[in-house]
Coordinates of C-alpha atoms and ligand atoms in Angstrom, one line a residue:
X13 CA 71.9 152.3 -60.6
X14 CA 72.7 154.9 -58.1
X15 CA 74.3 157.6 -60.1
X16 CA 73.1 161.1 -59.4
X17 CA 70.9 161.1 -62.5
X18 CA 68.9 158.2 -61.4
X19 CA 65.7 158.8 -59.5
X20 CA 65.1 156.6 -56.6
X21 CA 62.4 154.0 -57.2
X22 CA 59.9 156.0 -55.1
X23 CA 60.8 159.2 -56.8
X24 CA 60.5 157.6 -60.2
X25 CA 57.1 156.2 -59.4
X26 CA 55.9 159.5 -58.1
X27 CA 57.4 161.2 -61.1
X28 CA 55.4 158.9 -63.4
X29 CA 52.4 159.4 -61.3
X30 CA 51.9 155.6 -61.5
X31 CA 52.3 152.5 -59.5
X32 CA 54.7 149.7 -59.3
X33 CA 52.9 148.1 -62.2
X34 CA 54.1 151.0 -64.3
X35 CA 57.7 149.9 -63.9
X36 CA 56.9 146.4 -65.1
X37 CA 55.5 147.8 -68.4
X38 CA 58.2 147.7 -71.0
X39 CA 56.9 150.7 -72.8
X40 CA 57.1 153.1 -69.9
X41 CA 60.1 154.7 -71.3
X42 CA 58.5 156.7 -74.0
X43 CA 55.0 157.5 -73.6
X44 CA 54.7 159.0 -70.1
X45 CA 51.6 157.4 -68.7
X46 CA 48.4 159.3 -68.6
X47 CA 47.7 160.8 -65.2
X48 CA 44.2 159.5 -64.3
X49 CA 41.0 161.3 -65.2
X50 CA 41.3 164.2 -67.6
X51 CA 38.6 166.8 -68.0
X52 CA 36.5 166.5 -71.2
X53 CA 37.5 168.7 -74.1
X54 CA 35.5 169.4 -77.2
X55 CA 35.9 166.6 -79.7
X56 CA 38.7 167.0 -82.2
X57 CA 37.8 167.6 -85.8
X58 CA 36.6 164.3 -87.3
X59 CA 39.4 162.6 -89.2
X60 CA 37.6 162.7 -92.5
X61 CA 37.5 166.5 -92.6
X62 CA 41.2 167.3 -92.0
X63 CA 41.8 170.2 -94.4
X64 CA 45.4 171.2 -95.1
X65 CA 46.3 174.8 -94.6
X66 CA 47.5 176.4 -97.8
X67 CA 51.2 177.5 -97.9
X68 CA 51.3 180.9 -96.2
X69 CA 53.8 183.8 -96.1
X70 CA 51.8 185.6 -93.5
X71 CA 53.6 187.0 -90.4
X72 CA 51.6 185.0 -87.9
X73 CA 51.1 181.5 -86.4
X74 CA 48.4 180.4 -88.8
X75 CA 46.4 177.3 -87.7
X76 CA 44.2 174.8 -89.5
X77 CA 40.5 174.9 -88.8
X78 CA 39.6 173.9 -85.3
X79 CA 43.1 174.2 -83.7
X80 CA 43.6 176.8 -81.0
X81 CA 46.8 178.1 -79.6
X82 CA 48.0 180.1 -76.6
X83 CA 51.4 181.5 -75.7
X84 CA 52.8 179.8 -72.5
X85 CA 56.0 181.8 -72.1
X86 CA 58.3 183.9 -74.2
X87 CA 61.9 185.0 -74.2
X88 CA 62.7 187.3 -71.2
X89 CA 59.9 186.2 -68.9
X90 CA 61.1 185.9 -65.3
X91 CA 60.8 182.3 -64.0
X92 CA 62.0 182.4 -60.4
X93 CA 62.7 184.6 -57.4
X94 CA 66.4 184.9 -58.4
X95 CA 65.2 186.8 -61.5
X96 CA 66.4 184.2 -64.0
X97 CA 64.7 184.5 -67.3
X98 CA 63.3 182.2 -70.0
X99 CA 66.1 182.0 -72.6
X100 CA 66.2 182.8 -76.3
X101 CA 65.3 180.7 -79.4
X102 CA 63.5 178.0 -77.6
X103 CA 63.6 174.6 -79.4
X104 CA 63.2 171.0 -78.0
X105 CA 60.6 170.6 -75.3
X106 CA 60.3 167.6 -72.9
X107 CA 57.2 167.1 -70.7
X108 CA 57.7 165.6 -67.2
X109 CA 54.4 165.1 -65.2
X110 CA 54.6 165.8 -61.5
X111 CA 51.0 165.5 -60.5
X112 CA 47.6 165.4 -62.2
X113 CA 47.6 169.1 -63.1
X114 CA 51.2 170.0 -62.7
X115 CA 54.3 169.2 -64.8
X116 CA 57.8 170.4 -65.6
X117 CA 58.9 171.3 -69.1
X118 CA 62.6 171.2 -70.0
X119 CA 63.0 173.6 -72.9
X120 CA 66.2 174.0 -75.1
X121 CA 67.5 177.5 -76.0
X122 CA 69.5 177.0 -79.2
X123 CA 71.1 180.3 -80.1
X124 CA 71.1 184.0 -79.3
X125 CA 70.2 186.8 -81.7
X126 CA 71.9 189.9 -80.5
X127 CA 69.9 192.3 -82.7
X128 CA 66.7 191.2 -81.0
X129 CA 68.1 190.8 -77.5
X130 CA 70.3 193.9 -77.0
X131 CA 70.2 195.7 -80.3
X132 CA 73.6 194.6 -81.7
X133 CA 73.4 191.7 -84.2
X134 CA 77.2 191.5 -84.4
X135 CA 79.4 192.2 -87.3
X136 CA 78.1 189.5 -89.6
X137 CA 74.7 191.1 -89.6
X138 CA 75.7 194.7 -90.0
X139 CA 76.3 195.5 -86.3
X140 CA 79.5 196.1 -84.3
X141 CA 81.8 193.8 -82.4
X142 CA 79.9 192.6 -79.3
X143 CA 80.8 194.0 -75.9
X144 CA 81.6 191.7 -73.0
X145 CA 78.2 192.6 -71.4
X146 CA 76.4 191.7 -74.6
X147 CA 78.3 188.3 -74.9
X148 CA 77.4 187.6 -71.2
X149 CA 73.8 188.3 -71.8
X150 CA 73.8 185.9 -74.8
X151 CA 75.6 183.2 -72.7
X152 CA 72.9 183.5 -70.2
X153 CA 70.2 183.1 -72.8
X154 CA 71.3 179.8 -74.3
X155 CA 71.2 176.3 -72.7
X156 CA 67.8 175.4 -71.4
X157 CA 65.0 176.3 -69.0
X158 CA 63.1 174.1 -66.5
X159 CA 59.7 175.6 -66.0
X160 CA 56.7 174.4 -64.0
X161 CA 53.3 174.4 -65.8
X162 CA 49.8 174.0 -64.5
X163 CA 46.7 172.7 -66.1
X164 CA 43.3 174.4 -65.7
X165 CA 41.0 171.7 -64.3
X166 CA 38.0 173.2 -66.2
X167 CA 39.5 173.8 -69.6
X168 CA 42.3 171.2 -69.5
X169 CA 44.7 173.8 -70.9
X170 CA 48.2 174.3 -69.6
X171 CA 49.8 177.6 -68.5
X172 CA 53.1 178.7 -67.1
X173 CA 52.9 178.4 -63.3
X174 CA 54.9 181.6 -62.5
X175 CA 57.9 182.0 -60.3
X176 CA 58.7 178.7 -58.5
X177 CA 61.7 177.1 -56.8
X178 CA 61.6 174.3 -59.4
X179 CA 62.1 176.8 -62.2
X180 CA 65.8 177.0 -63.2
X181 CA 68.1 177.9 -65.9
X182 CA 71.0 175.9 -67.2
X183 CA 72.9 178.4 -69.4
X184 CA 76.1 179.0 -71.3
X185 CA 77.7 179.8 -68.0
X186 CA 76.6 176.8 -65.8
X187 CA 79.4 174.6 -64.8
X188 CA 78.7 171.1 -66.2
X189 CA 81.0 168.1 -65.5
X190 CA 82.0 165.5 -68.1
X191 CA 80.5 162.2 -67.1
X192 CA 82.8 159.8 -65.1
X193 CA 85.2 162.6 -64.5
X194 CA 86.7 162.4 -67.9
X195 CA 89.2 165.2 -68.6
X196 CA 88.9 167.0 -72.0
X197 CA 91.4 169.6 -73.1
X198 CA 92.7 169.7 -69.5
X199 CA 89.3 170.1 -67.7
X200 CA 86.8 167.8 -66.2
X201 CA 84.1 170.5 -66.0
X202 CA 82.8 172.6 -69.0
X203 CA 81.5 176.1 -68.8
X204 CA 78.0 175.9 -70.0
X205 CA 75.9 174.2 -72.7
X206 CA 75.0 175.9 -75.9
X207 CA 73.6 175.2 -79.4
X208 CA 70.9 173.1 -77.7
X209 CA 68.8 172.0 -80.6
X210 CA 66.7 168.9 -80.1
X211 CA 67.0 166.2 -77.4
X212 CA 65.2 163.3 -75.8
X213 CA 63.7 161.9 -72.7
X214 CA 65.0 158.9 -70.8
X215 CA 62.8 156.2 -69.2
X216 CA 64.2 157.2 -65.8
X217 CA 63.0 160.7 -66.1
X218 CA 65.9 162.8 -67.3
X219 CA 66.1 165.1 -70.3
X220 CA 68.8 164.8 -73.0
X221 CA 69.8 168.0 -74.7
X222 CA 72.1 168.1 -77.8
X223 CA 74.8 170.7 -78.5
X224 CA 74.3 170.9 -82.3
X225 CA 76.1 173.8 -84.0
X226 CA 78.6 174.3 -81.3
X227 CA 81.2 175.7 -83.7
X228 CA 79.2 178.9 -84.1
X229 CA 80.1 179.9 -80.5
X230 CA 83.7 179.0 -79.7
X231 CA 84.8 177.8 -83.1
X232 CA 86.3 174.4 -83.9
X233 CA 89.7 173.0 -84.1
X234 CA 91.0 171.3 -87.2
X235 CA 90.7 167.7 -86.6
X236 CA 92.6 164.7 -87.9
X237 CA 91.8 165.5 -91.5
X238 CA 89.2 164.2 -94.0
X239 CA 86.4 165.7 -96.0
X240 CA 84.0 166.7 -93.2
X241 CA 86.7 168.7 -91.4
X242 CA 87.6 170.5 -94.5
X243 CA 84.0 171.7 -94.8
X244 CA 83.7 172.3 -91.1
X245 CA 86.5 174.8 -91.0
X246 CA 84.9 176.8 -93.8
X247 CA 81.9 177.4 -91.6
X248 CA 81.6 180.7 -89.8
X249 CA 83.2 179.4 -86.7
X250 CA 82.9 182.6 -84.7
X251 CA 79.4 183.3 -86.0
X252 CA 78.1 184.7 -82.7
X253 CA 81.1 186.9 -82.1
X254 CA 81.7 185.6 -78.6
X255 CA 85.4 184.7 -78.8
X256 CA 86.8 188.1 -78.2
X257 CA 85.4 188.1 -74.7
X258 CA 84.8 184.4 -73.9
X259 CA 87.3 181.8 -74.8
X260 CA 86.3 178.2 -74.1
X261 CA 87.7 175.1 -75.6
X262 CA 85.7 173.9 -78.6
X263 CA 86.0 170.3 -77.5
X264 CA 83.9 171.2 -74.4
X265 CA 80.8 171.4 -76.7
X266 CA 79.1 169.1 -79.2
X267 CA 78.0 166.6 -76.6
X268 CA 74.7 165.1 -75.5
X269 CA 74.0 166.6 -72.0
X270 CA 71.8 164.8 -69.5
X271 CA 69.7 166.9 -67.1
X272 CA 67.7 165.9 -64.1
X273 CA 64.7 168.3 -64.3
X274 CA 64.0 168.0 -60.6
X275 CA 67.4 169.1 -59.4
X276 CA 69.0 170.8 -62.4
X277 CA 72.0 168.5 -62.2
X278 CA 73.7 168.1 -65.6
X279 CA 76.5 166.0 -67.1
X280 CA 78.0 165.7 -70.6
X281 CA 77.8 162.2 -71.9
X282 CA 81.2 161.7 -73.4
X283 CA 80.6 158.0 -74.2
X284 CA 77.9 159.0 -76.8
X285 CA 80.5 160.9 -78.9
X286 CA 80.7 164.4 -80.1
X287 CA 79.0 165.6 -83.3
X288 CA 76.4 168.2 -84.5
X289 CA 73.6 166.2 -83.0
X290 CA 70.1 167.3 -83.5
X291 CA 68.5 165.0 -80.9
X292 CA 68.8 161.8 -78.9
X293 CA 65.9 159.4 -78.9
X294 CA 65.9 156.6 -76.2
X295 CA 64.3 153.2 -76.2
X296 CA 64.9 150.2 -74.0
X297 CA 66.2 146.8 -75.1
X298 CA 64.5 143.8 -73.5
X299 CA 67.3 143.5 -71.0
X300 CA 66.7 147.0 -69.8
X301 CA 69.8 148.6 -71.5
X302 CA 69.1 152.0 -73.1
X303 CA 69.4 152.4 -76.9
X304 CA 69.8 156.0 -78.1
X305 CA 69.4 156.9 -81.8
X306 CA 70.6 160.3 -83.1
X307 CA 71.3 162.2 -86.3
X308 CA 74.4 164.3 -86.9
X309 CA 72.9 167.4 -88.6
X310 CA 75.6 168.0 -91.2
X311 CA 75.8 167.6 -94.9
X312 CA 77.4 164.2 -94.9
X313 CA 76.8 163.5 -91.2
X314 CA 76.1 160.0 -89.7
X315 CA 73.2 158.3 -88.0
X316 CA 74.4 157.0 -84.6
X317 CA 73.1 154.4 -82.2
X318 CA 74.4 154.1 -78.7
X319 CA 73.8 151.1 -76.5
X320 CA 74.4 151.6 -72.7
X321 CA 76.4 149.0 -70.8
X322 CA 73.9 149.1 -68.0
X323 CA 70.2 150.0 -67.5
X324 CA 69.5 153.6 -66.5
X325 CA 73.1 154.8 -67.1
X326 CA 74.3 156.5 -70.3
X327 CA 77.8 157.2 -69.1
X328 CA 79.2 153.9 -70.5
X329 CA 78.3 152.0 -73.6
X330 CA 79.0 151.3 -77.2
X331 CA 78.7 153.8 -80.1
X332 CA 77.7 152.6 -83.6
X333 CA 77.2 154.5 -86.9
X334 CA 74.9 153.4 -89.7
X335 CA 76.1 151.9 -93.0
X336 CA 72.7 152.5 -94.6
X337 CA 73.7 150.9 -97.9
X338 CA 74.6 147.6 -96.4
X339 CA 72.0 147.8 -93.5
X340 CA 74.5 147.4 -90.7
X341 CA 75.6 149.2 -87.6
X342 CA 79.4 149.7 -87.4
X343 CA 80.8 149.6 -83.9
X344 CA 83.1 152.7 -83.3
X345 CA 85.4 151.0 -80.8
X346 CA 89.1 151.9 -81.2
X347 CA 90.3 148.7 -79.7
X348 CA 88.4 146.5 -82.1
X349 CA 88.7 148.5 -85.4
X350 CA 92.1 148.7 -87.2
X351 CA 90.8 151.6 -89.4
X352 CA 90.1 153.6 -86.2
X353 CA 93.4 152.7 -84.6
X354 CA 95.2 153.9 -87.7
X355 CA 93.7 157.4 -87.6
X356 CA 92.8 158.1 -84.0
X357 CA 95.0 157.8 -80.9
X358 CA 92.5 156.3 -78.5
X359 CA 88.8 155.9 -77.8
X360 CA 88.5 159.4 -76.5
X361 CA 89.9 160.7 -79.8
X362 CA 87.3 158.6 -81.6
X363 CA 84.6 160.1 -79.4
X364 CA 85.8 163.6 -79.9
X365 CA 85.5 163.2 -83.7
X366 CA 82.6 160.8 -83.9
X367 CA 81.5 161.9 -87.3
X368 CA 84.9 161.4 -88.8
X369 CA 85.3 158.1 -87.0
X370 CA 82.0 156.9 -88.4
X371 CA 82.8 157.9 -92.0
X372 CA 86.3 156.4 -91.6
X373 CA 84.8 153.1 -90.5
X374 CA 82.4 152.9 -93.4
X375 CA 79.3 154.6 -92.2
X376 CA 77.1 156.4 -94.7
X377 CA 77.3 160.1 -95.2
X378 CA 73.7 161.2 -94.9
X379 CA 71.8 164.3 -96.1
X380 CA 71.6 166.1 -92.8
X381 CA 70.1 163.6 -90.5
X382 CA 68.1 165.6 -87.9
X383 CA 65.4 164.3 -85.6
X384 CA 64.8 160.6 -84.9
X385 CA 61.6 159.2 -83.5
X386 CA 60.4 155.6 -82.9
X387 CA 56.9 154.6 -84.1
X388 CA 54.9 153.8 -80.9
X389 CA 53.3 150.7 -82.4
X390 CA 55.7 149.2 -85.0
X391 CA 58.9 150.4 -83.3
X392 CA 60.3 151.5 -86.7
X393 CA 62.9 154.2 -86.3
X394 CA 62.2 157.3 -88.4
X395 CA 64.9 159.8 -89.3
X396 CA 64.4 163.2 -90.8
X397 CA 66.9 163.8 -93.6
X398 CA 66.5 167.5 -94.0
X399 CA 68.3 168.1 -97.4
X400 CA 71.6 168.4 -99.0
X401 CA 71.9 170.8 -102.0
X402 CA 75.5 169.6 -102.5
X403 CA 74.0 166.4 -103.7
X404 CA 71.0 167.9 -105.5
X405 CA 68.7 167.0 -102.6
X406 CA 66.8 170.2 -102.1
X407 CA 63.7 169.0 -100.2
X408 CA 64.8 166.1 -98.0
X409 CA 62.9 163.0 -96.9
X410 CA 61.9 160.8 -94.0
X411 CA 63.9 157.5 -93.7
X412 CA 62.5 154.5 -92.0
X413 CA 64.8 152.0 -90.3
X414 CA 63.6 148.6 -89.2
X415 CA 66.0 146.8 -86.9
X416 CA 66.4 143.0 -87.6
X417 CA 63.7 141.2 -85.6
X418 CA 62.5 144.5 -84.2
X419 CA 65.4 144.3 -81.7
X420 CA 67.0 147.7 -81.0
X421 CA 70.3 145.8 -80.1
X422 CA 70.4 144.3 -83.7
X423 CA 73.5 145.0 -85.8
X424 CA 71.5 144.7 -89.0
X425 CA 68.6 146.7 -90.3
X426 CA 66.4 147.4 -93.4
X427 CA 65.8 150.9 -94.5
X428 CA 63.4 152.6 -96.9
X429 CA 62.2 156.1 -97.7
X430 CA 58.9 156.7 -96.0
X431 CA 58.0 160.1 -97.5
X432 CA 60.0 162.4 -99.8
X433 CA 59.8 166.2 -99.7
X434 CA 59.0 168.1 -102.9
X435 CA 56.2 169.8 -104.9
X436 CA 54.1 166.7 -105.0
X437 CA 54.1 166.0 -101.3
X438 CA 53.9 169.8 -100.5
X439 CA 56.6 170.0 -97.9
X440 CA 60.4 170.7 -97.9
X441 CA 63.2 170.1 -95.4
X442 CA 61.7 168.0 -92.6
X443 CA 63.3 168.5 -89.3
X444 CA 61.7 167.6 -85.9
X445 CA 59.4 164.6 -85.5
X446 CA 56.8 163.5 -83.0
X447 CA 54.5 160.5 -82.9
X448 CA 51.1 160.5 -81.3
X449 CA 50.3 157.3 -79.5
X450 CA 48.0 156.1 -82.2
X451 CA 50.7 156.3 -84.8
X452 CA 50.0 159.7 -86.4
X453 CA 53.3 161.5 -87.2
X454 CA 53.8 165.2 -86.7
X455 CA 56.8 166.9 -88.3
X456 CA 58.1 170.4 -88.7
X457 CA 60.1 171.9 -91.6
X458 CA 63.2 173.9 -91.6
X459 CA 63.9 175.7 -94.9
X460 CA 66.9 177.7 -93.9
X461 CA 66.9 181.5 -93.5
X462 CA 67.6 183.2 -96.8
X463 CA 66.1 180.4 -98.9
X464 CA 62.5 180.5 -97.6
X465 CA 60.0 181.3 -100.3
X466 CA 62.8 181.8 -102.8
X467 CA 64.1 179.9 -105.8
X468 CA 63.3 176.2 -105.4
X469 CA 61.6 176.9 -102.1
X470 CA 58.9 179.2 -103.6
X471 CA 55.5 177.8 -103.1
X472 CA 56.3 176.0 -99.9
X473 CA 55.4 179.0 -97.7
X474 CA 56.8 179.7 -94.3
X475 CA 58.2 176.8 -92.2
X476 CA 55.3 174.7 -90.9
X477 CA 54.0 171.9 -88.8
X478 CA 52.6 168.9 -90.8
X479 CA 50.6 165.9 -89.8
X480 CA 50.9 162.5 -91.6
X481 CA 47.7 160.6 -90.5
X482 CA 48.1 156.9 -89.9
X483 CA 44.6 156.1 -91.0
X484 CA 41.6 157.5 -92.8
X485 CA 41.4 159.0 -96.3
X486 CA 44.5 161.1 -95.8
X487 CA 46.7 158.3 -94.5
X488 CA 50.3 158.8 -95.6
X489 CA 49.8 162.3 -96.9
X490 CA 51.4 165.4 -95.4
X491 CA 48.8 167.8 -94.1
X492 CA 49.8 171.3 -93.0
X493 CA 48.4 172.1 -89.6
X494 CA 50.3 175.3 -88.7
X495 CA 52.4 177.8 -90.5
X496 CA 54.9 179.9 -88.6
X497 CA 55.6 183.7 -88.7
X498 CA 58.1 185.2 -91.2
X499 CA 61.7 183.8 -90.9
X500 CA 60.7 181.4 -88.1
X501 CA 60.9 177.7 -87.6
X502 CA 58.4 175.6 -85.6
X503 CA 60.4 173.3 -83.4
X504 CA 60.3 170.9 -80.5
X505 CA 56.8 169.4 -80.9
X506 CA 56.0 167.7 -77.6
X507 CA 52.8 166.1 -76.3
X508 CA 51.4 166.4 -72.8
X509 CA 50.8 163.0 -71.2
X510 CA 47.1 162.9 -72.3
X511 CA 48.1 164.1 -75.8
X512 CA 45.4 166.8 -75.6
X513 CA 48.1 169.5 -75.9
X514 CA 51.0 169.9 -78.2
X515 CA 53.7 172.2 -77.0
X516 CA 55.6 173.8 -79.8
X517 CA 58.4 176.3 -80.0
X518 CA 58.2 179.3 -82.4
X519 CA 61.9 179.8 -82.9
X520 CA 63.7 182.7 -84.5
X521 CA 60.7 184.7 -85.9
X522 CA 62.4 187.6 -87.8
X523 CA 65.7 185.7 -88.1
X524 CA 66.5 187.9 -91.1
X525 CA 66.4 191.1 -89.0
X526 CA 69.6 193.1 -89.6
X527 CA 71.0 196.6 -89.7
X528 CA 70.1 198.4 -92.8
X529 CA 71.4 202.0 -93.4
X530 CA 72.4 202.1 -89.7
X531 CA 68.9 201.1 -88.5
X532 CA 68.0 197.7 -87.1
X533 CA 65.1 196.5 -89.3
X534 CA 62.8 193.6 -88.3
X535 CA 61.4 191.1 -90.8
X536 CA 58.7 189.9 -88.4
X537 CA 56.7 191.4 -85.6
X538 CA 55.4 188.1 -84.1
X539 CA 54.1 187.8 -81.4
X540 CA 54.0 191.5 -80.3
X541 CA 52.3 193.2 -83.3
X542 CA 50.0 194.9 -80.9
X543 CA 53.0 196.7 -79.3
X544 CA 54.5 197.5 -82.7
X545 CA 57.2 195.3 -81.3
X546 CA 60.2 193.4 -82.4
X547 CA 59.9 189.6 -83.0
X548 CA 60.3 187.3 -80.0
X549 CA 60.6 183.5 -79.8
X550 CA 57.9 181.9 -77.6
X551 CA 56.6 178.6 -76.5
X552 CA 53.0 177.9 -77.5
X553 CA 50.4 175.2 -76.7
X554 CA 48.2 173.9 -79.5
X555 CA 44.8 172.3 -78.6
X556 CA 42.3 170.3 -80.5
X557 CA 44.7 168.6 -83.0
X558 CA 42.9 166.2 -85.4
X559 CA 44.7 163.1 -84.2
X560 CA 43.6 159.5 -84.6
X561 CA 41.4 158.6 -81.7
X562 CA 41.3 162.2 -80.4
X563 CA 37.5 162.5 -80.8
X564 CA 37.0 159.2 -78.9
X565 CA 38.8 160.4 -75.8
X566 CA 36.8 162.3 -73.3
Ligands
LIG622 FE1 69.1 173.0 -84.9 FE2 69.4 170.7 -87.0 O1 68.4 172.1 -86.3
LIG623 CA1 66.2 171.4 -85.5
LIG624 CA1 61.4 164.8 -81.7
LIG625 CA1 67.1 172.4 -88.4

């Protein structure tokens, strides 16, 4: 109860902007409560008139009729007096209300792009070996940012609040302890967090950030054997070209990291296991224990569930992996499972190789499970299965998991496909998910670089943001609300408390930029076309989304 990540009761209440009654409401965990009166906005587009954008290959953030956008902050913007800067390739966003018109955002920074940052994309993209200074610049640009934002009381729109003592960076160089003092590869403190893809928000007001493709930074060690490791070692394990100048132990990455956005304190949650996790979505069991769902974004990765031993503490608990065929959660406990005891030497060994442990114990190899979200009304668990060309699955799907009796502690579940990608549905490769309070589902797509608008992916346009309405004439259909610039991915959709604003990351515009004939050539100019500039990732706010009930709120 009193670990350093736990807000005091008073701090927690002030954080929620609510009263003691808020704590008694079981649903507090997920939808941060609305903070009192909100200024009126123009009504959203009536539900019956939602018109899908056509697929677009335009180098811009193109929006469906009626939606407006503004850029809050972009890579390189200074955030505090110490001169720290907003990092590169922003991804997951978490919203933490402070007061009525003031909030903090935690924002992930997944990866660097040397070509766009300092002009040297590295040897894999036609550049040269990176210098120590270039590697350090990149280490400082990953991890996450904590930024304070303010709402205009007249327009209701949010903007970056400028330099502030609450604004901080957690980077690839920040010292972060392993929870409970666990020692991994001889150290109880890791240097930095990286590959921060998606994440989650805990009911006690901390952010979770997931270290997804960690092997691209400091490589990976060959594990205890098995099919996933054979594939893993084929991956470009020094993709970013850091290891010449920065040598960290690969086992220090691949964890879920918990961050207190008020203080910047961070810890790596060893008990949740190590994998290429996309995100970590938290709900509460009736007894107050936290249940965290996550996908391991890997061709053949597992869906995990973690149940904490105690309320408000993710440092101890039980890890499960999903056997989707049989509809059961398999406990990954070394002491209880002879299959795990045979292959791993102890529970830490199981946790270090959570994917292999899951597969060894009978969990289902999934087609790149990415984001997970919980339906706000039905409590069904939705998982984006992005794709798996190895198994002929080009376009992916959304999987729905219904726990037995609606109990997140259940060991059995039913599952079904909610929506499949493809020509008929009009989307391909679903990735991040976000539910609006009324049950509308937003999701983004991630057709990977090099495949966008080519071959089987022709006709799907640039990566986009889709809405699946929960009601009305378009219920259950995927409607394109926004289309990203060339070679970008729209990531991290996150609502403000009043759901009037959707924060969204425009990640890696111009990802395909590389050195051609000795000259760095950009494939996108977003968002700085006016300066003839190079592409730059940025965080945008979208307003006036056509959500269920939006027009009724005022
Ligand atoms: Fe970083 Fe699975 O996307
Ligand atoms: Ca992602
Ligand atoms: Ca999400
Ligand atoms: Ca992705």
